[in-house]
mmCIF file with all atom_site columns, C-alpha atoms in Angstrom:
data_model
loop_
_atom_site.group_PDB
_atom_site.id
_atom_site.type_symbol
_atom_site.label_atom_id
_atom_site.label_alt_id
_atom_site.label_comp_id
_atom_site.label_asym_id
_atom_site.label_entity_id
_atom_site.label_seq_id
_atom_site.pdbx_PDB_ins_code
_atom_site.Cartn_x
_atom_site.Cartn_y
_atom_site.Cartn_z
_atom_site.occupancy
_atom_site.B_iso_or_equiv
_atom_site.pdbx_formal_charge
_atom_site.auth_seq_id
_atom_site.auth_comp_id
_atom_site.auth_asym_id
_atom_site.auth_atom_id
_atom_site.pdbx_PDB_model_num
ATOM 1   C CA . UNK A 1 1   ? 110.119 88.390  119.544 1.00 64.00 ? 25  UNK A CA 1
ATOM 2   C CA . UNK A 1 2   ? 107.646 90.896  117.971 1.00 84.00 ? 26  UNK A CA 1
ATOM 3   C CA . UNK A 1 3   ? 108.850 90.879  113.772 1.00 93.00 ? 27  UNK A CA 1
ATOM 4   C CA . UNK A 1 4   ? 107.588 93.485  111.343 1.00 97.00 ? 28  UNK A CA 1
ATOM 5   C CA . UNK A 1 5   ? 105.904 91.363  108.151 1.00 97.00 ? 29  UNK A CA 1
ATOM 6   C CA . UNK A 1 6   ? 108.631 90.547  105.744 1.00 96.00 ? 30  UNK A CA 1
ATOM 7   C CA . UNK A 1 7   ? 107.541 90.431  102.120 1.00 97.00 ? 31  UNK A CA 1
ATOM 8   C CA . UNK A 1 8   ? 108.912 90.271  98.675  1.00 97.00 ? 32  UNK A CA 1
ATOM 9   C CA . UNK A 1 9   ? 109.913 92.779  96.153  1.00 97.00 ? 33  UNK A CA 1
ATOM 10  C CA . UNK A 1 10  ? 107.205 94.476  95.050  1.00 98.00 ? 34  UNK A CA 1
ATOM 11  C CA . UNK A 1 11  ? 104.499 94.513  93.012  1.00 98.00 ? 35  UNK A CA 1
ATOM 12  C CA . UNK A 1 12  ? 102.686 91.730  95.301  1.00 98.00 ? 36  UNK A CA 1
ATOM 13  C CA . UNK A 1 13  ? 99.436  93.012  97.596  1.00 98.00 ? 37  UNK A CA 1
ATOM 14  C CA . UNK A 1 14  ? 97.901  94.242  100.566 1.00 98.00 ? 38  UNK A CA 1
ATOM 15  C CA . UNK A 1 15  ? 94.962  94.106  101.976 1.00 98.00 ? 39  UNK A CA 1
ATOM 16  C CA . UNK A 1 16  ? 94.177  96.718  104.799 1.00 98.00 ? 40  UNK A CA 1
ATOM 17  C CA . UNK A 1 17  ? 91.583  96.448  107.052 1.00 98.00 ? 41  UNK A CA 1
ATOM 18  C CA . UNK A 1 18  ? 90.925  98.493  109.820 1.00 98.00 ? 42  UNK A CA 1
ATOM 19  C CA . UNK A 1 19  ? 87.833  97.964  112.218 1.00 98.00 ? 43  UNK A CA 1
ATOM 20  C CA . UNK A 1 20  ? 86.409  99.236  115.534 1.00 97.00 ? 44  UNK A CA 1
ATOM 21  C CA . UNK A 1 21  ? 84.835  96.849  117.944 1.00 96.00 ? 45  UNK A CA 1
ATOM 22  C CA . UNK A 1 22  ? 82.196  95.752  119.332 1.00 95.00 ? 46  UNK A CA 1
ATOM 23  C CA . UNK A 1 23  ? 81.894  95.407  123.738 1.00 91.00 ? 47  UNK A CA 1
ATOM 24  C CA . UNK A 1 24  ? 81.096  91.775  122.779 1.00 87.00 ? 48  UNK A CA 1
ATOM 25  C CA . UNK A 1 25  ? 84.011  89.087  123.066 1.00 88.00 ? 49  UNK A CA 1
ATOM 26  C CA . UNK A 1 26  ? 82.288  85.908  122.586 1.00 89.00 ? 50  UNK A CA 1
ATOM 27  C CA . UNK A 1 27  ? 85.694  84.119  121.040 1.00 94.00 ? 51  UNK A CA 1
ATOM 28  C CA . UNK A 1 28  ? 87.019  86.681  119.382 1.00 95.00 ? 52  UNK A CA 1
ATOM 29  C CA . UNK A 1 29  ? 90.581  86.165  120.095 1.00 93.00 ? 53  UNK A CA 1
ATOM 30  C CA . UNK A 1 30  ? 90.486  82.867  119.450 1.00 95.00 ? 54  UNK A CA 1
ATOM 31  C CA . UNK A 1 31  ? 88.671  82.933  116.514 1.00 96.00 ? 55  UNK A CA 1
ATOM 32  C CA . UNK A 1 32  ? 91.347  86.079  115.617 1.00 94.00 ? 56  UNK A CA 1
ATOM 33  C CA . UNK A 1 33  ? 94.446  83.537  116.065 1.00 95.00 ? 57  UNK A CA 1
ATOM 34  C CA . UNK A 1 34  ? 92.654  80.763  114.151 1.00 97.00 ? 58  UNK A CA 1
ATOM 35  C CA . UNK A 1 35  ? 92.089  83.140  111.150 1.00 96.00 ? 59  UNK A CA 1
ATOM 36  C CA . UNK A 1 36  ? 95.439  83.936  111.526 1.00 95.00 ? 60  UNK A CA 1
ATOM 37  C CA . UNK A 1 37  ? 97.151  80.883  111.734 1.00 96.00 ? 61  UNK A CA 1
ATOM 38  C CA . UNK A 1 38  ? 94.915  79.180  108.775 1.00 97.00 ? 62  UNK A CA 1
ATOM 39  C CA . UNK A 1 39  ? 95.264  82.265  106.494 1.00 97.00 ? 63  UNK A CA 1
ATOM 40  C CA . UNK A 1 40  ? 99.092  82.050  106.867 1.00 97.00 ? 64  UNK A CA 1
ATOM 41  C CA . UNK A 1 41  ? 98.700  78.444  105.382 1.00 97.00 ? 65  UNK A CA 1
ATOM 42  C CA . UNK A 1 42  ? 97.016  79.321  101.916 1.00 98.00 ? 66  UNK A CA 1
ATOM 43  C CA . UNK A 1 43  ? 98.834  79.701  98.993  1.00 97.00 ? 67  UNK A CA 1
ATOM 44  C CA . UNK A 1 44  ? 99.504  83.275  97.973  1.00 98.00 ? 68  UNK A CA 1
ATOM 45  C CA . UNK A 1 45  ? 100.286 84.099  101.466 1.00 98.00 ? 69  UNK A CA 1
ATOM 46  C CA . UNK A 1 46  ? 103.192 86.735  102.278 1.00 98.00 ? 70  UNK A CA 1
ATOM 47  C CA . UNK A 1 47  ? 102.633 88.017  105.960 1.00 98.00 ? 71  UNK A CA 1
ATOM 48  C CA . UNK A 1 48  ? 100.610 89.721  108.001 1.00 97.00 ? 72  UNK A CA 1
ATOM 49  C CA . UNK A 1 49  ? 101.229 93.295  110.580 1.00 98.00 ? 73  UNK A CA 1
ATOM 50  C CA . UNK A 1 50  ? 98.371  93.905  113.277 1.00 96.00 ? 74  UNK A CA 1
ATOM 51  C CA . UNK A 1 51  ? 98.022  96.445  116.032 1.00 96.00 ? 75  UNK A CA 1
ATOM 52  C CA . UNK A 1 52  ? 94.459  97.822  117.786 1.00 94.00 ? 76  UNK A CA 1
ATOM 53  C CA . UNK A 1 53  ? 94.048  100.409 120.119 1.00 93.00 ? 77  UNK A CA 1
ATOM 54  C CA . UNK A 1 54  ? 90.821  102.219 119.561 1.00 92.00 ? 78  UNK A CA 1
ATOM 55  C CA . UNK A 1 55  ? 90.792  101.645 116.253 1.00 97.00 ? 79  UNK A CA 1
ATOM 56  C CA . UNK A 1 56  ? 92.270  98.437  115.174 1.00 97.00 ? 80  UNK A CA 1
ATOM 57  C CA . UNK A 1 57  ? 94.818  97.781  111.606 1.00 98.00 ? 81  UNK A CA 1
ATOM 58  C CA . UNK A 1 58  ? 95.228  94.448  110.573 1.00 97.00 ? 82  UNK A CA 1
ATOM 59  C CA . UNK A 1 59  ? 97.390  94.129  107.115 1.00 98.00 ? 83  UNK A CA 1
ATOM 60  C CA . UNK A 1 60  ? 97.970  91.287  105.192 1.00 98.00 ? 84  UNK A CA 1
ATOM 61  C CA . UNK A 1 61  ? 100.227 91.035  102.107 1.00 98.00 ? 85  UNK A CA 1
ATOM 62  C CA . UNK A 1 62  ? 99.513  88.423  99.326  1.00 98.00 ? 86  UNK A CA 1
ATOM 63  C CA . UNK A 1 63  ? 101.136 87.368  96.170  1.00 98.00 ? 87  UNK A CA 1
ATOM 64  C CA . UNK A 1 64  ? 97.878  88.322  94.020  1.00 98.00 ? 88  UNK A CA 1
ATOM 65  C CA . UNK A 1 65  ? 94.292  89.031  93.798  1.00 98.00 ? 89  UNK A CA 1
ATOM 66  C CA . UNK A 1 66  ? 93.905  85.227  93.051  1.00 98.00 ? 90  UNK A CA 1
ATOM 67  C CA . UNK A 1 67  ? 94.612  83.853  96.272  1.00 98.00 ? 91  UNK A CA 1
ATOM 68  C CA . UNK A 1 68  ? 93.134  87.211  98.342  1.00 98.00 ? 92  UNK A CA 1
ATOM 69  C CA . UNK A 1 69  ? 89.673  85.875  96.324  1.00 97.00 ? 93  UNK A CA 1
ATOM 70  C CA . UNK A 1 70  ? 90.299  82.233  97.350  1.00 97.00 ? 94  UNK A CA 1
ATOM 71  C CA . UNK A 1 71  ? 91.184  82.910  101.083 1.00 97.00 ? 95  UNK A CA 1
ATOM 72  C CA . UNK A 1 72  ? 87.858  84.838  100.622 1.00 96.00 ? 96  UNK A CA 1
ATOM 73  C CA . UNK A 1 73  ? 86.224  81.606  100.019 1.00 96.00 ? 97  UNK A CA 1
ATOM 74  C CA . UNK A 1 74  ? 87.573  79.884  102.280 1.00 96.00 ? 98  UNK A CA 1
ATOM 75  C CA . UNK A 1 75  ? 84.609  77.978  104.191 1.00 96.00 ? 99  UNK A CA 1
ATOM 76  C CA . UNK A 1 76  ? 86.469  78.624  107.974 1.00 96.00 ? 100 UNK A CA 1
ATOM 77  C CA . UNK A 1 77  ? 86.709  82.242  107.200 1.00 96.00 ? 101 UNK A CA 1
ATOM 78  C CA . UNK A 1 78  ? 83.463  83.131  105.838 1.00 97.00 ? 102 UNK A CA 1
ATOM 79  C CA . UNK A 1 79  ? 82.060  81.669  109.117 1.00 96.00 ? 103 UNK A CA 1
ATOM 80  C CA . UNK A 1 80  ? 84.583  84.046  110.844 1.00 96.00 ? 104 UNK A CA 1
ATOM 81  C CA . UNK A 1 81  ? 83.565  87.153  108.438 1.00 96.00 ? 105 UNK A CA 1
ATOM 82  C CA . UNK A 1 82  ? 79.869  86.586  109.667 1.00 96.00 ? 106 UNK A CA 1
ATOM 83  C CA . UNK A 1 83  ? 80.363  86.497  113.479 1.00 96.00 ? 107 UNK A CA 1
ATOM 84  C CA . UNK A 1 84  ? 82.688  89.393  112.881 1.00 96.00 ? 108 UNK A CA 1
ATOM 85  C CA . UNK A 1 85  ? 79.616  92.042  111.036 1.00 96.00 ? 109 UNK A CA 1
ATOM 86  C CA . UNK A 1 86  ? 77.168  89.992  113.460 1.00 96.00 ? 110 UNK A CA 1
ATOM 87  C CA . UNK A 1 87  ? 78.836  90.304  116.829 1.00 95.00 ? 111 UNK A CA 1
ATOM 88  C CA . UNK A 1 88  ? 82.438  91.602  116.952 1.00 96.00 ? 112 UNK A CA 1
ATOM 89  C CA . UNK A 1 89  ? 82.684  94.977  114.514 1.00 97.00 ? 113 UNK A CA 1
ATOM 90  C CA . UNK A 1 90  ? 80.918  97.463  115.296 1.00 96.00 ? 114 UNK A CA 1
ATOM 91  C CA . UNK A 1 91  ? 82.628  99.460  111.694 1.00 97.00 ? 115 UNK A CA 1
ATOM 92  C CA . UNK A 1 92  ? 84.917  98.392  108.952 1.00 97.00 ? 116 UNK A CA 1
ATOM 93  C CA . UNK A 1 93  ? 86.989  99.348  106.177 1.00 98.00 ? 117 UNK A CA 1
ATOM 94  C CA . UNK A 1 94  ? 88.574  96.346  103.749 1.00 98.00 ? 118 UNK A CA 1
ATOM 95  C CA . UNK A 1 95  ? 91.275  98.244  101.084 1.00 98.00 ? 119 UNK A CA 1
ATOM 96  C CA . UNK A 1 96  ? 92.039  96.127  98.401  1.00 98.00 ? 120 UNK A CA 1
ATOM 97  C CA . UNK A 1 97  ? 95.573  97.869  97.334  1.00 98.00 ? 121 UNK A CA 1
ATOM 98  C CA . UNK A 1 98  ? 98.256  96.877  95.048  1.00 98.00 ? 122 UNK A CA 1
ATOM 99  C CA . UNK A 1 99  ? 102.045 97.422  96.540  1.00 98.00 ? 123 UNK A CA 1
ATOM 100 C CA . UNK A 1 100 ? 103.911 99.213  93.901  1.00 98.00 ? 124 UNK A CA 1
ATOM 101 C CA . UNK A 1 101 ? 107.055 100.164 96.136  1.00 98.00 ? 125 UNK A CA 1
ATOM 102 C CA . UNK A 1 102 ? 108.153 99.268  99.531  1.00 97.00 ? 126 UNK A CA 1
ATOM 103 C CA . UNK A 1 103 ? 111.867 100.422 101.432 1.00 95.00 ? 127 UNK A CA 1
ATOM 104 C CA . UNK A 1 104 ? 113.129 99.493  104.807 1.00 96.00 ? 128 UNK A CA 1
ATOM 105 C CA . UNK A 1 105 ? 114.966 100.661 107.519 1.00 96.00 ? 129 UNK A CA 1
ATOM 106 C CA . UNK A 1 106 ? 116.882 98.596  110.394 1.00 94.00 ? 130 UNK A CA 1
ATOM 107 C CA . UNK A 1 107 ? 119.127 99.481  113.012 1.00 88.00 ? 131 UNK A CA 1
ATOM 108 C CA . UNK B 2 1   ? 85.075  109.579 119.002 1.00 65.00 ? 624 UNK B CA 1
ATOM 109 C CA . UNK B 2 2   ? 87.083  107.573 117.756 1.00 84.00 ? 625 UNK B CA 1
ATOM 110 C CA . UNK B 2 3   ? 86.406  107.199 113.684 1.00 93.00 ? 626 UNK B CA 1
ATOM 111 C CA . UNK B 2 4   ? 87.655  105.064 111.143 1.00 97.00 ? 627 UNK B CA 1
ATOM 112 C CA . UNK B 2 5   ? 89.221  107.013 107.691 1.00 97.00 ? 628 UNK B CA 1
ATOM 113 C CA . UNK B 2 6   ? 86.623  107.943 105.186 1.00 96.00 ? 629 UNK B CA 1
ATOM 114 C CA . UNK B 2 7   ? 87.997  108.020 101.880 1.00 97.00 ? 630 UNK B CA 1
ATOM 115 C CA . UNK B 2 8   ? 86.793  108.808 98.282  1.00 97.00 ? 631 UNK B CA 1
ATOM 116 C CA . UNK B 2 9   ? 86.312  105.941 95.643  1.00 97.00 ? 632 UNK B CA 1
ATOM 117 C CA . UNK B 2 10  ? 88.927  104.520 94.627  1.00 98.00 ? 633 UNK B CA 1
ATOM 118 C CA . UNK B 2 11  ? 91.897  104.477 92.766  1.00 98.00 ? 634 UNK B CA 1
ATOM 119 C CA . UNK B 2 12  ? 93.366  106.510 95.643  1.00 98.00 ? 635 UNK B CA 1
ATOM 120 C CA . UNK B 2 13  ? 96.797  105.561 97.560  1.00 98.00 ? 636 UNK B CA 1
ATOM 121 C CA . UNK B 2 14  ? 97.817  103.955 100.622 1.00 98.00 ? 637 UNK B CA 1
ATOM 122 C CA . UNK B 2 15  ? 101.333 104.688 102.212 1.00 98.00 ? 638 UNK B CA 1
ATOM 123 C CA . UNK B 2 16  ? 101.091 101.842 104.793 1.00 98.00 ? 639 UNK B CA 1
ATOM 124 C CA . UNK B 2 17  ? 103.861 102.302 107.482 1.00 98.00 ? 640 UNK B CA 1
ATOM 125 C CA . UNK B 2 18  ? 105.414 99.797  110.073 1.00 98.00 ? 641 UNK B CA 1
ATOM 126 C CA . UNK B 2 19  ? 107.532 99.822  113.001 1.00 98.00 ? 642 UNK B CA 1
ATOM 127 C CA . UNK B 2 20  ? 109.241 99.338  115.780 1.00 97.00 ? 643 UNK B CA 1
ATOM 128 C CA . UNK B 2 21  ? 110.224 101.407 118.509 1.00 96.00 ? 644 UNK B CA 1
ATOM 129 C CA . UNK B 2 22  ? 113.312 102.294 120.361 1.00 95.00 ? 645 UNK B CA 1
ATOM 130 C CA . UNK B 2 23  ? 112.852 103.239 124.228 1.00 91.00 ? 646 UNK B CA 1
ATOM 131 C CA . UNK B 2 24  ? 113.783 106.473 123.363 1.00 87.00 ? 647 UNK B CA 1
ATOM 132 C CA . UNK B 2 25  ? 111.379 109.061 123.552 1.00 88.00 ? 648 UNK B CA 1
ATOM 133 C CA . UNK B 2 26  ? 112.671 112.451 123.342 1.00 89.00 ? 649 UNK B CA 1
ATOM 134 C CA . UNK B 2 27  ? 109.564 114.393 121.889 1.00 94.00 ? 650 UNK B CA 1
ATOM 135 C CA . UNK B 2 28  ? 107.957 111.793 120.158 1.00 95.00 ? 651 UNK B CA 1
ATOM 136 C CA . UNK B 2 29  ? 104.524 111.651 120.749 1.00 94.00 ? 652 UNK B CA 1
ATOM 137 C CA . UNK B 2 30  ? 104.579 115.569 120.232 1.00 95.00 ? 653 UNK B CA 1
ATOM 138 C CA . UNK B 2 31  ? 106.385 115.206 116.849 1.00 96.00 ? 654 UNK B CA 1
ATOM 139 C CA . UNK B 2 32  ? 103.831 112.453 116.066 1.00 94.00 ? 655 UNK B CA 1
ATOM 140 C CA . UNK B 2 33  ? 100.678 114.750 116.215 1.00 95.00 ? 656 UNK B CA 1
ATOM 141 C CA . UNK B 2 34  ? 102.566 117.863 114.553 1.00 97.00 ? 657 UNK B CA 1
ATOM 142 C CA . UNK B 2 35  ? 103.368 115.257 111.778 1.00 96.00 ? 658 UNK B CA 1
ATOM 143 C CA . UNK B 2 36  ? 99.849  114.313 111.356 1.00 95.00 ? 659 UNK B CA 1
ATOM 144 C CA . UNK B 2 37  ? 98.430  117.760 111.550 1.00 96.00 ? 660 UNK B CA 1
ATOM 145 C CA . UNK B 2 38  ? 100.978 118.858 109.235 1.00 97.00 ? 661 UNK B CA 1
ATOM 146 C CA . UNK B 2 39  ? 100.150 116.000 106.595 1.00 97.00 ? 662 UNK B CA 1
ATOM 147 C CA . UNK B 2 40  ? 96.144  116.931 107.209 1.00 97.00 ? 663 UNK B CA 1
ATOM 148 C CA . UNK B 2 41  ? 96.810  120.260 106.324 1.00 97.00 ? 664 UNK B CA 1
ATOM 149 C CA . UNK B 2 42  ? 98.743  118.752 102.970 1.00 98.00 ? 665 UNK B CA 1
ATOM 150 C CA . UNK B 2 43  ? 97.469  118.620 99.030  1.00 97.00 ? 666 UNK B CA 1
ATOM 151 C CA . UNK B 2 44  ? 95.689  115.246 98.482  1.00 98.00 ? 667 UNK B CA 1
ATOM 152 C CA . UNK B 2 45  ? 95.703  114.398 101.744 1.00 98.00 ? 668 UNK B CA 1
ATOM 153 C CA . UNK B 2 46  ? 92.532  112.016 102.531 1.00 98.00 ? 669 UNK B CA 1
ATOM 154 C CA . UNK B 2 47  ? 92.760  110.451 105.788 1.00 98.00 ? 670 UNK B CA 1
ATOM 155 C CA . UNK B 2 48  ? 94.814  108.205 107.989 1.00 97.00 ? 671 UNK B CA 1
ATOM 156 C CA . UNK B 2 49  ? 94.149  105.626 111.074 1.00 98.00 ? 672 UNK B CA 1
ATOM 157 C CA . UNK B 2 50  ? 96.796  104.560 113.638 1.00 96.00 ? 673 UNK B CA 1
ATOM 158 C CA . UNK B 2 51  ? 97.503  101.842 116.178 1.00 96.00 ? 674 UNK B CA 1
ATOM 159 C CA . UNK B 2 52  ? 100.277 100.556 117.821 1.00 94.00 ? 675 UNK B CA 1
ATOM 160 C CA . UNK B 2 53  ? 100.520 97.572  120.096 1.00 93.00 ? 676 UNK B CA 1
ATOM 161 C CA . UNK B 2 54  ? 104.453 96.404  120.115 1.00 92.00 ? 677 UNK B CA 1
ATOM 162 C CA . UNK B 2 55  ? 104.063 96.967  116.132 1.00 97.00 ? 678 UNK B CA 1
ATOM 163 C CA . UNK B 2 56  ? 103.082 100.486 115.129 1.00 97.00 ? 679 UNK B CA 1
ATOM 164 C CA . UNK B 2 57  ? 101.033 100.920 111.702 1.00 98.00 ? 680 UNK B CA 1
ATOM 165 C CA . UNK B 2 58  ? 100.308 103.942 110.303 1.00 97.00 ? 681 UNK B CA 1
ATOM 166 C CA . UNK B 2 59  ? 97.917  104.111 107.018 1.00 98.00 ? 682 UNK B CA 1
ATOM 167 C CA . UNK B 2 60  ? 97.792  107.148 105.219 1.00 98.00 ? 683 UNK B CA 1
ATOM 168 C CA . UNK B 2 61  ? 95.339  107.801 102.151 1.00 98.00 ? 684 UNK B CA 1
ATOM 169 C CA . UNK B 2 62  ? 96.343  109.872 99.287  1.00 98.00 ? 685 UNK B CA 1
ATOM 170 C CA . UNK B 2 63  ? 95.220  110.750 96.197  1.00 98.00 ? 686 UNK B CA 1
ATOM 171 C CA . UNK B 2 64  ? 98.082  110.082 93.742  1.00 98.00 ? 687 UNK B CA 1
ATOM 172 C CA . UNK B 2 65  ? 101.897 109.529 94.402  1.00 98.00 ? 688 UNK B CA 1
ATOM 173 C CA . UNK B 2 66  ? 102.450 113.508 93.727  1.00 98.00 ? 689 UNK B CA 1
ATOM 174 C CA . UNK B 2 67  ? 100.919 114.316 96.554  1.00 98.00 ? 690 UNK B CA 1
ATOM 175 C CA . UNK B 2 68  ? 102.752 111.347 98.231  1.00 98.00 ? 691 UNK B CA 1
ATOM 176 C CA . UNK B 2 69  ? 106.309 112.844 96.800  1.00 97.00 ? 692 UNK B CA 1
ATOM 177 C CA . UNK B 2 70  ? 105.172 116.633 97.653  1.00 97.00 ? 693 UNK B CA 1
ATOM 178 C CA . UNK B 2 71  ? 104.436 115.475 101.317 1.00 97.00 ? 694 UNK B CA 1
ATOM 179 C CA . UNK B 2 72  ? 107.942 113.443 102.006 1.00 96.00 ? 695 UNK B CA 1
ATOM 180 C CA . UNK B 2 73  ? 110.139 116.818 100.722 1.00 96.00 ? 696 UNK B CA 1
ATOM 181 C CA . UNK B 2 74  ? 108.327 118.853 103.110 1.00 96.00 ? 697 UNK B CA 1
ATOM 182 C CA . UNK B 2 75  ? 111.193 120.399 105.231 1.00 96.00 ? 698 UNK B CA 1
ATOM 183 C CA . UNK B 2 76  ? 109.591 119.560 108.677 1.00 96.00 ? 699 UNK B CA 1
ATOM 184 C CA . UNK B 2 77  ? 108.750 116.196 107.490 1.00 97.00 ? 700 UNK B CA 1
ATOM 185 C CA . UNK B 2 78  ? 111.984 115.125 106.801 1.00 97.00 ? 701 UNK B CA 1
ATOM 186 C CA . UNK B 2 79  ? 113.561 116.749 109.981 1.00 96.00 ? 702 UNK B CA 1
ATOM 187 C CA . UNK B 2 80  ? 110.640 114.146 111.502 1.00 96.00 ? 703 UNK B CA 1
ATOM 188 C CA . UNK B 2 81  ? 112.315 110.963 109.469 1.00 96.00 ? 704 UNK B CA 1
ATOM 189 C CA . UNK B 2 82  ? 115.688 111.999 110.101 1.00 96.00 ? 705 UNK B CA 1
ATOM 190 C CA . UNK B 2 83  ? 114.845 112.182 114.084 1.00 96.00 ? 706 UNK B CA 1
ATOM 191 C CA . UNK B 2 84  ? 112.729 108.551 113.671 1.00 96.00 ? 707 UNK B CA 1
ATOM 192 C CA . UNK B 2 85  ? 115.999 106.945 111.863 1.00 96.00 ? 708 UNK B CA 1
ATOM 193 C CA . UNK B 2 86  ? 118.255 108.106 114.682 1.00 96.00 ? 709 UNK B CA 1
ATOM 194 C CA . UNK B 2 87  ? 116.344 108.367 117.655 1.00 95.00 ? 710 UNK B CA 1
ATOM 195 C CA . UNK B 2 88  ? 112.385 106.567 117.998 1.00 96.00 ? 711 UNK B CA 1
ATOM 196 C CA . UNK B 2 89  ? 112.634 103.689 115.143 1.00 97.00 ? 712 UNK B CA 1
ATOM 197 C CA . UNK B 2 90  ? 114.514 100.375 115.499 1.00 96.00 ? 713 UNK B CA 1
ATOM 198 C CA . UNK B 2 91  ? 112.809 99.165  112.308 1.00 97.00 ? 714 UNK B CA 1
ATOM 199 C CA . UNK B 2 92  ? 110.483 100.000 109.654 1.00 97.00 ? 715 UNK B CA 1
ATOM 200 C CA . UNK B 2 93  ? 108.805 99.723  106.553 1.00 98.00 ? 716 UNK B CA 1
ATOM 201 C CA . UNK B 2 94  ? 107.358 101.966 103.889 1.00 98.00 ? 717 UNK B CA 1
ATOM 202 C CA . UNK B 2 95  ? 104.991 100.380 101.117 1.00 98.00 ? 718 UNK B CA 1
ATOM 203 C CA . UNK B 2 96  ? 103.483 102.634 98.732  1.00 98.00 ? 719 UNK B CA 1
ATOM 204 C CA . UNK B 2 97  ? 100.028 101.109 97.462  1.00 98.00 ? 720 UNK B CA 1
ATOM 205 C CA . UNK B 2 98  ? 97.240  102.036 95.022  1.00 98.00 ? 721 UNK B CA 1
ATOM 206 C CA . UNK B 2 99  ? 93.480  100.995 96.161  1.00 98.00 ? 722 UNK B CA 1
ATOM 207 C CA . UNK B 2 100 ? 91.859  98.830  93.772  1.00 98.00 ? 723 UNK B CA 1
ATOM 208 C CA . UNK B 2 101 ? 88.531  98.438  95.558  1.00 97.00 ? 724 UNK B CA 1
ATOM 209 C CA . UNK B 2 102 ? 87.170  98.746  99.095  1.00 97.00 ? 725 UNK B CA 1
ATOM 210 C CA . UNK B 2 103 ? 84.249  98.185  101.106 1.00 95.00 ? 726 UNK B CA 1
ATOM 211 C CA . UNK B 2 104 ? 82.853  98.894  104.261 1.00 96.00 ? 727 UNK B CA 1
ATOM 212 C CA . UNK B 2 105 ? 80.719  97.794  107.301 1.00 96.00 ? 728 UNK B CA 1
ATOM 213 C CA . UNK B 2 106 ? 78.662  100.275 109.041 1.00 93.00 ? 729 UNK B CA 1
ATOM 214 C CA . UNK B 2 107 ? 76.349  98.582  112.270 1.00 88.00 ? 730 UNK B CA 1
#
């Protein structure tokens, strides 16, 4: 069943980035559910919402700006980052943002 | 064409917005374009990008949570939320976010 991210009370952060592709595929839904999977494994990690059309929005919430700089590091990903400005993005934005208030609504 | 938001250097805000939809349509991909023409037209409006797959996310850019606050009492804005709590939402999420940094990749 499709789930929106759950996260914690705020402050904690988010990290928006919103791209438009490439024509080339070349593994990039794999490689999109292996960064996805392995990024949900590091510590600091609080969730994740994604949606493309045209434009595509990929948001990821984490605990601090510590562990959004370590899963920068990580080895698997910066392979992944490099294929993505090499063969898969044609633009993208990365917002670095700090959650300050969140509210939800359910029926 | 389709185009990714521009905005200026940060700080700036993000209102980052989730959901999920009801089968109900009613008017809501016409109340969805009035809404974002309205919020163009608004103070401290900078931009927004869009996609929705089963999960909807809608990014807004503003420059400071008074502009934020001015644009949720507009009238026809909150006729808009009352008609997406009753009718076009089953679920959603509002987080309210200041940019710290951001980047960008331009091929």
């Amino acid at each position: 069943m499709t789930k929106l991210a759950e996260t914690p009370q705020p402050p904690y952060y988010a990290v928006i980035f919103t791209s438009l592709r490439t024509h080339a595929d070349n593994g990039y839904n794999e490689m999109s559910e292996i960064m996805l999977d392995l990024a949900s494994k590091q510590d600091g990690f609080l969730g994740v919402d994604s949606a493309r059309n045209k434009v595509g929005i990929t948001v990821s919430y984490w605990k601090d700006t510590e562990s959004i700089k370590n899963w920068k590091l990580n080895s698997m990903h910066t392979i992944a980052r490099e294929k993505g400005r090499s063969e898969w993005y044609s633009q993208f934005r990365v917002r670095i943002a700090m959650v300050e208030r969140d509210y939800k609504f359910e029926k």
